[in-house]
Amino acid sequence: METVNFVLCGLGGQGVLFMTKILAETALSKGIKVMGAETHGMAQRGGSVISHLRLGEVQSSLVRSGTAHFLLALDENEAYRYLPFLGRKGRLYVNADPGLFPRQEVRPYIKDKGITYHCLPATKEAVDLGAPMSSNLALAGFFSAFDEGPFSSGEIRETIERISPSRFRDFNLKVFDACHAIGRENMP
Amino acid sequence: MREQIFLGNEAIALGLLEGGCQVLTSYPGTPSSEILPGAVKLIRSEGLNTYTEWSTNEKVALDNAFAAAIAGKRAACCMKQVGLNVAADSLMSAAYLGTVGALVIISCDDPGPHSSQTEQDSRLMARLAKVPVLDPSTPEEARQMAAFALDLSEQFKVPVVLRPAIRVCHARQSISWERLQNNETKAAFEKDPTHWAATPRFRFLLHKELNKKLADMSRMFDKLERFNFHDLEEGKRYALGIIAGGVPYAVVRDIFKEGDRHDIPVLKIGTPYPFPERLAEEFLSACQKVLVIEETDSVIEYFLRDKQKVLGRLSGHVPLEGELIPDVIYNVINRTLKELSLDPLAEDLDTSGAELVSSLELPVRRPTLCPGCPHRASFFSIRKARPKAIFTSDIGCYTLGLNLGGVDTCLDMGAAITMASGFYQAFAQDGADQPIIATIGDSTFYHSGTAGLLNAVYNDARFVLVILDNEITAMTGMQPTPGLGVRADGSKGRAISLEQVVRGCGVEFLEIVDPYDIKAMTRVVKKAAEYVSDPNGGIAVIIARHPCVIAYRDQAIPERKELTVTEDCVECNLCIERFECPALYRDEKLGRTAINPVLCSGCGVCIDVCPKGAIVEVRKSDGNG
C-alpha cells in the first residue's frame, strides 16, 4: 500500500488525540502498519495541538510539509496554521461554518494546490446533540461520509464502538452517525 | 502473537520487561512520563512481579535502581534529560563501580524543546560518565534496545544509557508481541568494601577497568549489525554518504525511499558511544564526503576522525538548535547535494504555504492554566497582596503563572526557594527591603524543595513561600506525589504530611488556605509578608491547597456554578488580563466581557475577581419550589 499521511489538529482539550486513535485503530484492525506522533506536556495546556498519523511502511513519525493527503482540523484557525502540510490535491475537513470558510486570503492557495475542502460546524452540531465536548466525533463522522482514505465509514464506526469508554459509547455513536448523515447530504 | 499500537514510551516498557527488568524506578518528566505507567499496565496484565516506584527525584530513582543492580537484579530507571542532571552525581560514580546484574538509565531528550528548559543531549552525558549509550530511531527499535541494554549491562557489568528523543517517546507504532515471563533472579549482595565503597586509590583502578570495558564494547559495536549498519556496495566509491542516528535516521530513510534514491549510502549509528570506530572508518573510506545528521548536539560528528570529509554542525550544514523535523532534514540534504553538484532530491520545499500562514496573523496559542485551575486563583491573590514583590517560581503547570504576572523566574527544580533566598541576601546586603514571594508545586517541593528551605531557614533568609498543593504531579500527566500516599502500582503507601516536612525544616509561620477563597488567601499572603518583615519573624510558608481540577474534577468543584456577566461590566479587562481564564472573553456583539459556557468549569472564583461585582451566578429557576 502507498503511504497515506494524515495531519489532525485543534486546540488542547478538543480531543485531537482521541480522533487520531480512532483512525489509527481502524487502520490496525485492517492489518495496515501504523506510525504517528502526538503532543504531550506543556504544549498540551490549551495551546495548538497537532497529531501526525502515517499509514503504511514508514519509519519516521512526522509528516513533511506538502505531503499530507488529509488534514482534519477541529478549529478553523488551526486549519489555516497547518494548511502547508497538505500536498497537491489534498483533502481538508474542517470544523467551520460552510458559508464563511475559507478566508479570502487563503482561497488562491487552496485553488492553486487543488485542495478540496469540506466544512462542518462541528462544535455547533455537537452542542445541538447535547455533547459540547464531542466536536472530534462530529468531524470524524463527517469525514467518514466521503469514503476517502484506506477505510470505510463502517470500519471507523466499529472502532468507535470498540474503543469508546462504555459510559460515552452511545453518545459517541450518536454524534458520529448524525454527522455522517450530514456528510452524506454534502456529497457532490 | 498480538499486534497493538504502542506509544514509544510503552514500547520501551515492553522492551524492559521482555529483557527481564525486575526493578523500575522513575520521576515523571515530559517526554519520559509514560514509561513507568506503561510498565505497570503490562506487569498487571501479564502477572509479573517487577517492582515499580515513583521516586521522589531522579537521583533517588537512580540510586535505588543501582542498589538492585549490584544485588544481582536487572534494574532500570527513567527520567527526562534534565532529570539526568539531578542524577548525574549518581551516574558518574555508578559508571566506575559497575554492576552485578543490569542497570539501564533511560533519559528522554526533548529537541525543540517542546516541554523542557534545555535541548541538551543525553548522549553527551553518557560520554561524560563513560557509559555506553543507545539511540533508537523508532518505538520498535527502542523496545529492542531496551531489552538489549539490560543484556549489555549485565554482560559488561556497566550501567547503560538508552536515549530516546521525544519523537520516539511520543510516537505511536503498531508492534507485535508475545506473553511476558517473570525473571526469577534472587537478590544477593556479596560484600566487597574496596569495590562498592571504593576510596580514591581504588577508584583509579576502577577507572582503568571501565576504560577496558569501553574498548571491548567499541569492538563489539563494530559488528552489532542490528543497530549499526550501512548499505555500501563492495568496492564502490561515493561522492557523498550520510551518517545518521536516532530519529533523523528514520527521516533520512523515508526521504530517500520516497524519492527512490539509491545513490547515497547511509550509515546508521545506533550506539554513538563507545563509538564503532572501524565501522565508521570503513564507511568514511568509501565516501568523498559524509553528511552527519544527528539530534540534538554533535556526538557522532566529533568522533569521526577525518574532519576534511565531514559535513555537519561544525561545518555549518546542520542547524545548531531546534528539532530536526523532516522539513529541516530535507533542506539540509538538498542543499548539500546541490553544493556538491549532485542530483538534488527534487524541487526545493515550497515555502508559499508558510509565508501565507505568517501573513494571516493567526491567534498566538500560548499555553495557559486550565479553567478552574487553583493555581490561577493563587497567583491572582499573591499579586493582589504584594504586587511589587519579586516572584520566583519553579517547574510545573504553575510556570504558566507568568501569563498572570505571577512568575518572574524559573531556573530548575527547587529554584523557587533557593533563588528566593539568593535574592533576599543580595538585596539585604545593600540594606534594601525587597519583598519576595516564591511559588513551588507540591511534587517539586518533595523533589528538591527541602534542601533549599533548610538552607534558607538556617541562613535567616526572609521571603514568603507558597506551596501550590494540588495533590498531584499535574503537568506530566497526573502521577501521585508522596503527599498522596498512593504508589506507582496504585497500592497504598505512607502519605507524607507537607505540614510536618515544612515544620521539620524549622519554619515557624505556616498557614493552610484554600486558594479558591481569594479574600482569605489575599489576607494570609499579607499576614505572611508582615511576618517576614518583622525583625523577630522569619520565613513564612503558606500551603495553598486545592485539588487539581483535571485530576479530581468532582472534588475540586463539588457544585458547579452557572455564571454570567451583568451590565455592570465596565470593560476594565482586569478579569481577562489579570485572571486570564480561558472561559472569559470579550463579546464584540454585547460590547463587554462574556463567559464561554463550554470552557467554563463553574468554579466561581472569578466572582470575587471582578471589582464591579459584574460576574454573578445565574439564579436557579425555582423548579422544585
Short mmCIF file of C-alpha atoms in Angstrom, two decimals, chain A residues 16-158:
data_model
loop_
_atom_site.label_atom_id
_atom_site.label_comp_id
_atom_site.label_asym_id
_atom_site.label_seq_id
_atom_site.Cartn_x
_atom_site.Cartn_y
_atom_site.Cartn_z
CA VAL A 16 -7.44 15.57 18.73
CA LEU A 17 -5.68 12.56 20.24
CA PHE A 18 -8.87 10.50 20.51
CA MET A 19 -9.77 11.34 16.91
CA THR A 20 -6.28 10.15 15.89
CA LYS A 21 -6.71 6.99 17.92
CA ILE A 22 -9.96 6.17 16.12
CA LEU A 23 -8.26 6.32 12.71
CA ALA A 24 -5.10 4.53 13.90
CA GLU A 25 -7.02 1.65 15.48
CA THR A 26 -9.19 1.34 12.38
CA ALA A 27 -6.06 1.03 10.23
CA LEU A 28 -4.54 -1.55 12.59
CA SER A 29 -7.71 -3.65 12.52
CA LYS A 30 -7.28 -3.82 8.73
CA GLY A 31 -3.70 -5.00 9.06
CA ILE A 32 -2.21 -1.66 7.97
CA LYS A 33 1.08 -0.60 9.63
CA VAL A 34 0.64 2.48 11.81
CA MET A 35 3.08 5.24 12.76
CA GLY A 36 2.18 8.52 14.41
CA ALA A 37 3.31 11.41 16.59
CA GLU A 38 1.44 13.41 19.20
CA THR A 39 1.73 16.38 21.60
CA HIS A 40 2.13 15.98 25.38
CA GLY A 41 3.22 18.08 28.36
CA MET A 42 3.42 21.87 28.46
CA ALA A 43 2.40 22.14 24.81
CA GLN A 44 -0.89 20.41 25.62
CA ARG A 45 -2.12 23.07 28.07
CA GLY A 46 -4.64 24.94 25.96
CA GLY A 47 -2.27 25.50 23.07
CA SER A 48 -2.36 24.41 19.48
CA VAL A 49 -2.38 20.60 19.26
CA ILE A 50 -1.20 18.66 16.22
CA SER A 51 -1.07 14.95 15.67
CA HIS A 52 0.54 13.09 12.75
CA LEU A 53 -0.67 9.73 11.52
CA ARG A 54 1.14 7.77 8.82
CA LEU A 55 -0.25 4.53 7.39
CA GLY A 56 1.97 2.10 5.51
CA GLU A 57 5.63 1.13 5.55
CA VAL A 58 7.33 4.19 7.04
CA GLN A 59 9.97 4.68 9.70
CA SER A 60 9.54 8.32 10.75
CA SER A 61 6.52 9.64 12.61
CA LEU A 62 6.26 13.22 11.35
CA VAL A 63 4.59 14.27 8.12
CA ARG A 64 6.71 16.60 6.00
CA SER A 65 5.02 19.75 4.77
CA GLY A 66 3.39 19.37 1.38
CA THR A 67 2.96 15.61 1.77
CA ALA A 68 -0.25 15.13 3.80
CA HIS A 69 -3.18 13.57 1.98
CA PHE A 70 -5.69 14.60 4.65
CA LEU A 71 -5.95 17.45 7.13
CA LEU A 72 -8.67 17.14 9.78
CA ALA A 73 -8.99 20.40 11.73
CA LEU A 74 -11.15 20.90 14.83
CA ASP A 75 -10.59 24.65 14.70
CA GLU A 76 -10.67 26.99 11.74
CA ASN A 77 -7.55 28.95 12.66
CA GLU A 78 -5.65 25.76 13.33
CA ALA A 79 -6.69 24.58 9.85
CA TYR A 80 -5.00 27.65 8.37
CA ARG A 81 -1.96 27.19 10.59
CA TYR A 82 -1.37 23.63 9.40
CA LEU A 83 -2.57 24.04 5.81
CA PRO A 84 1.03 23.87 4.44
CA PHE A 85 1.13 20.19 5.44
CA LEU A 86 -1.38 19.34 2.72
CA GLY A 87 0.05 18.21 -0.58
CA ARG A 88 -1.33 18.81 -4.06
CA LYS A 89 -4.94 17.64 -4.34
CA GLY A 90 -5.04 17.18 -0.56
CA ARG A 91 -8.34 16.95 1.31
CA LEU A 92 -9.30 19.27 4.15
CA TYR A 93 -12.09 18.54 6.64
CA VAL A 94 -12.63 21.46 8.96
CA ASN A 95 -14.82 22.48 11.85
CA ALA A 96 -16.07 25.74 10.33
CA ASP A 97 -19.17 27.45 9.01
CA PRO A 98 -19.53 26.38 5.34
CA GLY A 99 -20.73 29.86 4.42
CA LEU A 100 -17.68 31.60 5.83
CA PHE A 101 -14.79 29.25 5.04
CA PRO A 102 -12.16 29.83 3.78
CA ARG A 103 -10.88 33.34 4.43
CA GLN A 104 -10.46 35.38 1.26
CA GLU A 105 -6.64 35.48 1.51
CA VAL A 106 -6.45 31.68 1.58
CA ARG A 107 -8.58 30.98 -1.49
CA PRO A 108 -5.86 31.39 -4.16
CA TYR A 109 -3.54 28.99 -2.29
CA ILE A 110 -6.27 26.36 -1.95
CA LYS A 111 -7.14 26.69 -5.62
CA ASP A 112 -3.53 26.62 -6.74
CA LYS A 113 -2.82 23.42 -4.78
CA GLY A 114 -6.02 21.75 -5.95
CA ILE A 115 -7.12 21.24 -2.34
CA THR A 116 -10.69 20.05 -1.81
CA TYR A 117 -12.33 21.17 1.42
CA HIS A 118 -15.47 20.23 3.30
CA CYS A 119 -16.81 22.22 6.25
CA LEU A 120 -18.92 21.09 9.16
CA PRO A 121 -19.84 23.40 12.04
CA ALA A 122 -18.80 20.53 14.30
CA THR A 123 -18.93 22.43 17.59
CA LYS A 124 -22.44 23.66 16.85
CA GLU A 125 -23.58 20.17 15.81
CA ALA A 126 -22.08 18.66 18.96
CA VAL A 127 -23.72 21.28 21.19
CA ASP A 128 -27.07 20.72 19.47
CA LEU A 129 -26.73 17.00 20.11
CA GLY A 130 -26.10 17.73 23.79
CA ALA A 131 -22.41 16.78 23.70
CA PRO A 132 -20.46 20.06 23.56
CA MET A 133 -17.11 18.29 24.01
CA SER A 134 -17.66 15.90 21.09
CA SER A 135 -16.72 18.02 18.08
CA ASN A 136 -13.99 15.42 17.41
CA LEU A 137 -16.57 12.66 16.88
CA ALA A 138 -18.69 15.03 14.83
CA LEU A 139 -15.81 15.70 12.45
CA ALA A 140 -14.87 12.00 12.34
CA GLY A 141 -18.45 11.14 11.36
CA PHE A 142 -18.49 13.87 8.73
CA PHE A 143 -15.14 12.72 7.29
CA SER A 144 -16.31 9.10 7.16
CA ALA A 145 -19.23 10.01 4.89
CA PHE A 146 -16.90 10.81 1.99
CA ASP A 147 -15.40 7.30 1.89
CA GLU A 148 -11.87 8.55 1.43
CA GLY A 149 -8.69 7.10 2.80
CA PRO A 150 -7.96 3.44 3.31
CA PHE A 151 -11.04 2.59 5.40
CA SER A 152 -14.82 2.71 5.16
CA SER A 153 -17.22 4.57 7.41
CA GLY A 154 -18.48 1.23 8.75
CA GLU A 155 -14.95 0.30 9.82
CA ILE A 156 -14.45 3.65 11.57
CA ARG A 157 -17.80 3.24 13.33
CA GLU A 158 -16.85 -0.24 14.54
#
